[in-house]
mmCIF file of C-alpha atoms in Angstrom:
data_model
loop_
_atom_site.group_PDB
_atom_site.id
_atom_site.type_symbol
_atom_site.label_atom_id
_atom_site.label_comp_id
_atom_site.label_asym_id
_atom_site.label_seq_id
_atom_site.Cartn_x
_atom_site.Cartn_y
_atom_site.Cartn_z
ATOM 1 C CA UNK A 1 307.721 33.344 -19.722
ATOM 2 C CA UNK A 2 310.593 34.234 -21.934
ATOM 3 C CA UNK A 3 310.251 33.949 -26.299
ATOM 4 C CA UNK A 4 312.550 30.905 -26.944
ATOM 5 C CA UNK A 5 314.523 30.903 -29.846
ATOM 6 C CA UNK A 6 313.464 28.157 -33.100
ATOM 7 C CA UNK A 7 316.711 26.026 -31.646
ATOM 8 C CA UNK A 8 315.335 26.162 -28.325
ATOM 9 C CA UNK A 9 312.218 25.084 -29.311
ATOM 10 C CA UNK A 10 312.951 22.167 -31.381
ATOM 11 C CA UNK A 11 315.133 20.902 -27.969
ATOM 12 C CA UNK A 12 312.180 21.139 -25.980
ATOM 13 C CA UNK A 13 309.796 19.194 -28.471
ATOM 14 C CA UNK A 14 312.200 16.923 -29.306
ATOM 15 C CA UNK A 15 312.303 16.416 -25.282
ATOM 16 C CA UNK A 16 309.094 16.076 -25.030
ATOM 17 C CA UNK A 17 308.430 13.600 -28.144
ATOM 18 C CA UNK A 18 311.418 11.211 -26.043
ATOM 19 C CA UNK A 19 309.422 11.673 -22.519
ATOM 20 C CA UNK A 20 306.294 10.737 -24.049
ATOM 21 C CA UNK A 21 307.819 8.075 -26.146
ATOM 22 C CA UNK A 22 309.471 6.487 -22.931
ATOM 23 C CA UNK A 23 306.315 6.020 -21.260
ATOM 24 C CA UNK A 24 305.067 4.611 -24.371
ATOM 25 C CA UNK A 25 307.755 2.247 -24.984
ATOM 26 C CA UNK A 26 308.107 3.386 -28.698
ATOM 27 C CA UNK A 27 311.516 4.849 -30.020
ATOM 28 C CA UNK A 28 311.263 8.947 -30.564
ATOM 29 C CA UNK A 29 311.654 8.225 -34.355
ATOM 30 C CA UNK A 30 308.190 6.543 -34.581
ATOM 31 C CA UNK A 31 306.530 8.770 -32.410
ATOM 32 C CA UNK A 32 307.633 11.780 -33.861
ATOM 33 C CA UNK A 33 306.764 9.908 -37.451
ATOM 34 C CA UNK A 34 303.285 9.795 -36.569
ATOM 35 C CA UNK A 35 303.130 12.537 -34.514
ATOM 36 C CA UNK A 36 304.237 15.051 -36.502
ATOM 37 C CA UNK A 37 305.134 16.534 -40.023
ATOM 38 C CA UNK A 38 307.141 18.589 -41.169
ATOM 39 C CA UNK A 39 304.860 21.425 -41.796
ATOM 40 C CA UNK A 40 303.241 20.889 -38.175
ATOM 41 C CA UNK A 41 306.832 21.265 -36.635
ATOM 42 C CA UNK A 42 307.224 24.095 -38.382
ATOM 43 C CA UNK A 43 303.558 25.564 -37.607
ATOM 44 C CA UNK A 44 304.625 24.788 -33.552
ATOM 45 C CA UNK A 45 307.959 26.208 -33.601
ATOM 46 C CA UNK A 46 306.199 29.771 -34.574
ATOM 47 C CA UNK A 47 303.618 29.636 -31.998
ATOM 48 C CA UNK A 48 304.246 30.481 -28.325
ATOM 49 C CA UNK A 49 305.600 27.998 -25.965
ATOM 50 C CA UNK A 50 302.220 27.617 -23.990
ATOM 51 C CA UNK A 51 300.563 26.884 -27.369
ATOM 52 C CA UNK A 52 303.192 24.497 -28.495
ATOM 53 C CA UNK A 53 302.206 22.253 -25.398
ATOM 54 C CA UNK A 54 298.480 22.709 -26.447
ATOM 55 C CA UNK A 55 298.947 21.581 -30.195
ATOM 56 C CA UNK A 56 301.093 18.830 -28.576
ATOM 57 C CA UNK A 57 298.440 17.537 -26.639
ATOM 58 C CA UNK A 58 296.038 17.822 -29.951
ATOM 59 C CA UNK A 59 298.121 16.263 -32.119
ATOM 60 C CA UNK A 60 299.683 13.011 -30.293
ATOM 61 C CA UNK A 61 296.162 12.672 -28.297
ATOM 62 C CA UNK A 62 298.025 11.985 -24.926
ATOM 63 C CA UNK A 63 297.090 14.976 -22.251
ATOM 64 C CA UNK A 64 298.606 12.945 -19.810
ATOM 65 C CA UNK A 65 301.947 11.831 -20.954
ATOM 66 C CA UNK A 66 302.519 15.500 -22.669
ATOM 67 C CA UNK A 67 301.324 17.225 -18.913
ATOM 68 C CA UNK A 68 303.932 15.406 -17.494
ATOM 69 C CA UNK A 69 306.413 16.193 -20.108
ATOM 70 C CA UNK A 70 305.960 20.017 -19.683
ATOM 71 C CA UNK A 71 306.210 19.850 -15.944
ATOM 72 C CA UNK A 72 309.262 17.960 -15.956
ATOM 73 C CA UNK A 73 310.501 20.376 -18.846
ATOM 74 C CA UNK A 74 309.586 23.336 -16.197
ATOM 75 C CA UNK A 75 311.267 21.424 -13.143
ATOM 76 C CA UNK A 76 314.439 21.299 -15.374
ATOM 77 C CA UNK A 77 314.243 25.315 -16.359
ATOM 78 C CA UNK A 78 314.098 25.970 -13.051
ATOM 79 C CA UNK A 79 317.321 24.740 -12.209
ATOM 80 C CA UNK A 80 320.223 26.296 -11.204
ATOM 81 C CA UNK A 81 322.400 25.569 -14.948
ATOM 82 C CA UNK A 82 318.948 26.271 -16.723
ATOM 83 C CA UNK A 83 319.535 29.538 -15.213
ATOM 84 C CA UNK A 84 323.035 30.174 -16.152
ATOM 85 C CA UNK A 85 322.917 28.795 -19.463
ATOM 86 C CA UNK A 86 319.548 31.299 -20.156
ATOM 87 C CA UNK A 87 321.950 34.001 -18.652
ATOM 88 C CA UNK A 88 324.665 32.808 -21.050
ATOM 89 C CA UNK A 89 322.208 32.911 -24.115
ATOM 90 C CA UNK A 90 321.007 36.477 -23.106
ATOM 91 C CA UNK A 91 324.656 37.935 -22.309
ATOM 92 C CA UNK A 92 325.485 36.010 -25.989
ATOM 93 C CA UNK A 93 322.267 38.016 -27.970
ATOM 94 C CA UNK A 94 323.168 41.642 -26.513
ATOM 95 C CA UNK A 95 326.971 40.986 -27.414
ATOM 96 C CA UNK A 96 325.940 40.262 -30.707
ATOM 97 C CA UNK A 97 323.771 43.012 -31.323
ATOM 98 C CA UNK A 98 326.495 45.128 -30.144
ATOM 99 C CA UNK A 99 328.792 44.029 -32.333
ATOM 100 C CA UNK A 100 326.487 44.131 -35.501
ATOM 101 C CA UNK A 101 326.287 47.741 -34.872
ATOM 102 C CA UNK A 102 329.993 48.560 -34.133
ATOM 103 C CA UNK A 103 330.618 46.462 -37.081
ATOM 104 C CA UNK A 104 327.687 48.506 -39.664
ATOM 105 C CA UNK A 105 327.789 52.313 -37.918
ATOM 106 C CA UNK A 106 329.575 55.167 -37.005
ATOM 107 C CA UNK A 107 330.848 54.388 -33.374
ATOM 108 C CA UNK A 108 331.134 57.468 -32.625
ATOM 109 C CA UNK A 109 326.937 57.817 -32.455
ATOM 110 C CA UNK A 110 326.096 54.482 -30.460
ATOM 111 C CA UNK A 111 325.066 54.952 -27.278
ATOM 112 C CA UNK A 112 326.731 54.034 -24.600
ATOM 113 C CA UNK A 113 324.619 53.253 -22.362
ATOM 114 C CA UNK A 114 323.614 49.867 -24.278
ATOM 115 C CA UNK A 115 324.852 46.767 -22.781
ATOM 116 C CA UNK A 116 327.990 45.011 -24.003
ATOM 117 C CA UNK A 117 326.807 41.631 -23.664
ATOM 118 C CA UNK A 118 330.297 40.723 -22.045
ATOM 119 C CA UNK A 119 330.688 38.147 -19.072
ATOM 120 C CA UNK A 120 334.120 39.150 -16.475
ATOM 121 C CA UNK A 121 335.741 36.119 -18.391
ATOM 122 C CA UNK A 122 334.862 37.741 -21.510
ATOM 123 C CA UNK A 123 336.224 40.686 -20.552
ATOM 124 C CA UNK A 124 339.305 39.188 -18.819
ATOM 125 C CA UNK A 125 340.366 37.647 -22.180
ATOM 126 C CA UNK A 126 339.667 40.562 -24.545
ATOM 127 C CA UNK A 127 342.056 41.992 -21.886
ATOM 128 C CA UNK A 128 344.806 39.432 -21.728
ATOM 129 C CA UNK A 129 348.453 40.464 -22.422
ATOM 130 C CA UNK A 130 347.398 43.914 -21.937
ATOM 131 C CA UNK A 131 348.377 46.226 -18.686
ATOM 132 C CA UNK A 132 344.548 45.793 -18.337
ATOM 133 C CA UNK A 133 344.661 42.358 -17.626
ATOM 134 C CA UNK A 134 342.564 40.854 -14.583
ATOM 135 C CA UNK A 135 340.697 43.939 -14.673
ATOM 136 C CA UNK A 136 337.690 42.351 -16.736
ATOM 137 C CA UNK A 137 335.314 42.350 -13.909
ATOM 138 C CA UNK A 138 335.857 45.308 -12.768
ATOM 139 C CA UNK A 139 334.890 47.351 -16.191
ATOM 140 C CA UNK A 140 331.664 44.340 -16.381
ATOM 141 C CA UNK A 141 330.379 45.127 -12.947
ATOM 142 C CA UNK A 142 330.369 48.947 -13.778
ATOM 143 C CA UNK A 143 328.437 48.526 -16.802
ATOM 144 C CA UNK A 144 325.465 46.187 -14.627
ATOM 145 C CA UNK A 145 325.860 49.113 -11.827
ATOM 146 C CA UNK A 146 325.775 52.390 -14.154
ATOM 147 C CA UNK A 147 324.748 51.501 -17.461
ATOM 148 C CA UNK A 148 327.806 52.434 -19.181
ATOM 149 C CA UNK A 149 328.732 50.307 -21.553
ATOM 150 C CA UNK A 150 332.014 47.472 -20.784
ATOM 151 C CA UNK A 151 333.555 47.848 -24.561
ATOM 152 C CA UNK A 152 333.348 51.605 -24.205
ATOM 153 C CA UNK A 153 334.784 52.018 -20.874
ATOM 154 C CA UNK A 154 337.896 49.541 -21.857
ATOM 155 C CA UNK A 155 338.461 51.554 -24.611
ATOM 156 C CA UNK A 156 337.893 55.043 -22.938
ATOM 157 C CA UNK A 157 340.915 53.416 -20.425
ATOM 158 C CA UNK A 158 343.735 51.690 -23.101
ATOM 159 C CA UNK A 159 343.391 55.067 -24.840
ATOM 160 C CA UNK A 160 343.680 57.395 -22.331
ATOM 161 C CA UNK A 161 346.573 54.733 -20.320
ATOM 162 C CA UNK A 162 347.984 53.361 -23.469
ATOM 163 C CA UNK A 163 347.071 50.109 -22.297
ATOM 164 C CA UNK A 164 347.745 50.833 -18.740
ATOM 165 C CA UNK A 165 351.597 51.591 -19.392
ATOM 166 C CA UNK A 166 350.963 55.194 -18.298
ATOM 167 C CA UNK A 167 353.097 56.834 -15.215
ATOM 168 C CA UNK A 168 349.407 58.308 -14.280
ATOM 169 C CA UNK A 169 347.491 54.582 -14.379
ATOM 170 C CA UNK A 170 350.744 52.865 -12.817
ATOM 171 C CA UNK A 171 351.291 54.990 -9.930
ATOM 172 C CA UNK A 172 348.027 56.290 -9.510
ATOM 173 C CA UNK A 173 345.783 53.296 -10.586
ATOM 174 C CA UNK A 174 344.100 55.972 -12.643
ATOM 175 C CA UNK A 175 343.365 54.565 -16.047
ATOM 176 C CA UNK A 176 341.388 57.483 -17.535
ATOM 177 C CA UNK A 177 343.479 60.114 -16.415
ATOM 178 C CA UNK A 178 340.775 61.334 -14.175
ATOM 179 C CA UNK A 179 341.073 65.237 -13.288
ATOM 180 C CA UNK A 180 343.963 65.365 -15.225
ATOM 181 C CA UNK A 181 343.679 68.818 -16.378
ATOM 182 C CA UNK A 182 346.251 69.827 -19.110
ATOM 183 C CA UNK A 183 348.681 72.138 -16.926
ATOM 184 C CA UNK A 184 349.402 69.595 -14.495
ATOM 185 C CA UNK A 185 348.214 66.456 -15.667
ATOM 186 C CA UNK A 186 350.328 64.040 -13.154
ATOM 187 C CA UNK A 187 349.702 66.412 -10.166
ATOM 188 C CA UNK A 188 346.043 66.857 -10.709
ATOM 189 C CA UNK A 189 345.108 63.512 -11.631
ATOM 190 C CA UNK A 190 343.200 61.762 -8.665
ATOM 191 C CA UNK A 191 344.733 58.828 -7.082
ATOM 192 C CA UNK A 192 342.724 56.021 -6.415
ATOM 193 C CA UNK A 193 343.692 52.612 -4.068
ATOM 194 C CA UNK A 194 343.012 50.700 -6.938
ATOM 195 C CA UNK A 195 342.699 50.294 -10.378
ATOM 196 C CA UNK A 196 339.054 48.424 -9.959
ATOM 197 C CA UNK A 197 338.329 51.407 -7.360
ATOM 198 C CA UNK A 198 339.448 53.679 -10.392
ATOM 199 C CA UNK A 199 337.356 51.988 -12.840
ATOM 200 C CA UNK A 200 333.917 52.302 -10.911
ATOM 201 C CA UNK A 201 334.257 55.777 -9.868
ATOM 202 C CA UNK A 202 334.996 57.016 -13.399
ATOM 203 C CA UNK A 203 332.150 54.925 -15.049
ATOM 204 C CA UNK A 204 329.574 56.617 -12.536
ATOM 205 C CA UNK A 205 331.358 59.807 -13.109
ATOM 206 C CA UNK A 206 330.740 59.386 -17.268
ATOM 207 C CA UNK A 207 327.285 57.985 -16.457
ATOM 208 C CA UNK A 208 325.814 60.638 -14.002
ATOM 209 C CA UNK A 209 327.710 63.720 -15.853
ATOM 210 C CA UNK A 210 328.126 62.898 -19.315
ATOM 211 C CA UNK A 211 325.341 60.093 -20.674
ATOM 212 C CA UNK A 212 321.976 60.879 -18.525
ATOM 213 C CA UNK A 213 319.765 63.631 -19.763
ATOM 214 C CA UNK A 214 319.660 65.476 -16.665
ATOM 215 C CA UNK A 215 323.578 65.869 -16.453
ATOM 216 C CA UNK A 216 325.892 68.375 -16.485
ATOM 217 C CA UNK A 217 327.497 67.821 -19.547
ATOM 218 C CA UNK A 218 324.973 65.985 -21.859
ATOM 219 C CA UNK A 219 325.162 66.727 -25.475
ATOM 220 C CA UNK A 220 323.921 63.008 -26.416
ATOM 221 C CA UNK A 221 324.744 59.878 -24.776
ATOM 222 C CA UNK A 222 327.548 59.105 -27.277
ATOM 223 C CA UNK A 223 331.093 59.404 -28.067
ATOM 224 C CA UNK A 224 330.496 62.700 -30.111
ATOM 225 C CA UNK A 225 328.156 64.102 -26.951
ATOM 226 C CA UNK A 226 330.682 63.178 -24.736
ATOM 227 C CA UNK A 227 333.603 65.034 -26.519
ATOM 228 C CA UNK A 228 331.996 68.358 -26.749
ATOM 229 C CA UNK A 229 332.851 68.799 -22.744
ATOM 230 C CA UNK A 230 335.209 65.675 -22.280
ATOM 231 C CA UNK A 231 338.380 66.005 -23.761
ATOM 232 C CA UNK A 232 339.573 69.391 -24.983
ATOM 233 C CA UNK A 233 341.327 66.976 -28.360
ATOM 234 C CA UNK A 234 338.440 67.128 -31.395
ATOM 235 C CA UNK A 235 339.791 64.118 -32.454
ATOM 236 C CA UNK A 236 338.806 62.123 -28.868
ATOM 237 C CA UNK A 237 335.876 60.139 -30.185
ATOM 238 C CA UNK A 238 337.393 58.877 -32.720
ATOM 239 C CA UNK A 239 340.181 57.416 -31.349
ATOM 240 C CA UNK A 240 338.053 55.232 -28.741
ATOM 241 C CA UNK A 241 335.341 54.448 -31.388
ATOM 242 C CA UNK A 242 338.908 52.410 -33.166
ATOM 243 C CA UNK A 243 339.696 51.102 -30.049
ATOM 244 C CA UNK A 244 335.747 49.654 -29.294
ATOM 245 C CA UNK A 245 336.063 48.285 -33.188
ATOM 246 C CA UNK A 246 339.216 46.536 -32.997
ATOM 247 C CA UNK A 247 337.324 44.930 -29.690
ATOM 248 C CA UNK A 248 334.086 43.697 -30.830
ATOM 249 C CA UNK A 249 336.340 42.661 -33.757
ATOM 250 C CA UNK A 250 338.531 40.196 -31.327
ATOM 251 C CA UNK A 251 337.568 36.847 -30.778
ATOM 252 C CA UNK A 252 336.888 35.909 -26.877
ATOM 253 C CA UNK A 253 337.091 32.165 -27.912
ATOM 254 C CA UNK A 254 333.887 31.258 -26.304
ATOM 255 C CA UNK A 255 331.353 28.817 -28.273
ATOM 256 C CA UNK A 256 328.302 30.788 -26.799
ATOM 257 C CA UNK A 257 329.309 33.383 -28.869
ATOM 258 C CA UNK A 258 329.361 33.875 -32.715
#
């Protein structure tokens, strides 16, 4: 059973307190009056969910009523939008994290292979207004398939495609100027049906090659690793560490995140 945040856990005794006040016929107020202090709430919210049920059943003296409580509290996490909003709440926590440590460190050591944290609609509206628009899912469903992370590869592909306004990502859906070598850049750049097709054969590319210990060009599973064999411009990393600041610095305008 997952930890549950201190918010969580005042919902769910606060849901309980109103299921066993219900079958009491007292208002939640009064039960949770005489129930409970403020120092016992406190004492519960530290303990383990389990043990919070336990206490509960100590403290209000009704194993019955508070049984009941925690298997209609179960029946309702098991439901399809418990689900989702626990996926939400997860997705929310790695997003932050990520961005606390774009936000505090040199970008150009995080690894990549941490997850972004970002949802496709997320993505999609970092992305908006951009020649990358749409293509939110894509770049999401290549960091759940290769572990490379979603801010890095959207930043590894406005830099290389200027935003997708390059000749090479318009006419050959090739946003990271994939086998572009430097003699022939347009010519030797691969072409790919699509931009989404472009996007996941690139990431497991980077992932396979470039961020796994056993690949051919690991130096370190980070923008400075990666530059050593990557790009034949010194100044590479840096440029795409900017480009992953300015994003975790843009608000996606979704209340699940802070």
């Amino acid at each position: 059973m997952y930890q549950m945040n201190k918010t969580t856990v005042m919902i769910a005794i606060l849901f309980l307190v109103t299921a066993i006040a219900q079958q009491l016929q007292v208002t939640p107020p009064i039960l949770l009056g005489q129930a409970f202090s403020k120092e016992l709430i406190a004492t519960i919210m530290d303990q383990p969910i389990d043990e919070q049920y336990e206490q509960l059943k100590q403290e209000t003296g009704q194993t019955h009523l508070v049984a009941e409580a925690k298997h209609e509290k179960l029946l309702l996490d098991n439901t399809s939008a418990s689900r989702v909003l626990l996926l939400q709440q997860e997705l929310a926590d790695k997003r932050r994290q990520f961005r606390q440590e774009a936000q505090s460190s040199d970008v150009t050591t995080l690894d990549l292979r941490k997850p972004s944290g970002l949802s496709a609609g997320e993505a999609d509206r970092l992305l908006a207004g951009t020649g990358l628009e749409g293509l939110g899912k894509a770049f999401v469903e290549a960091e759940n398939d290769y572990e490379v992370n979603a801010y890095y590869l959207i930043a590894h592909a406005a830099w290389e495609s200027g935003w997708g306004n390059s000749k090479i990502s318009r006419e050959k859906n090739n946003l990271f100027g994939f086998m572009a070598y430097d003699n022939s850049p347009y010519q030797s750049a691969k072409h790919f049906k699509t931009k989404a097709e472009g996007i996941d054969v690139v990431a497991k590319f980077i992932s396979q090659n470039y961020l796994q210990e056993s690949g051919r060009y690991y130096h370190g599973p980070t923008l400075k690793g990666m530059n050593v064999r990557y790009a034949s411009d010194g100044n590479w990393n840096r440029g795409i560490a900017k480009v992953i600041r300015s994003l975790v610095n843009k608000p996606v305008n979704d209340p699940m995140i802070a």
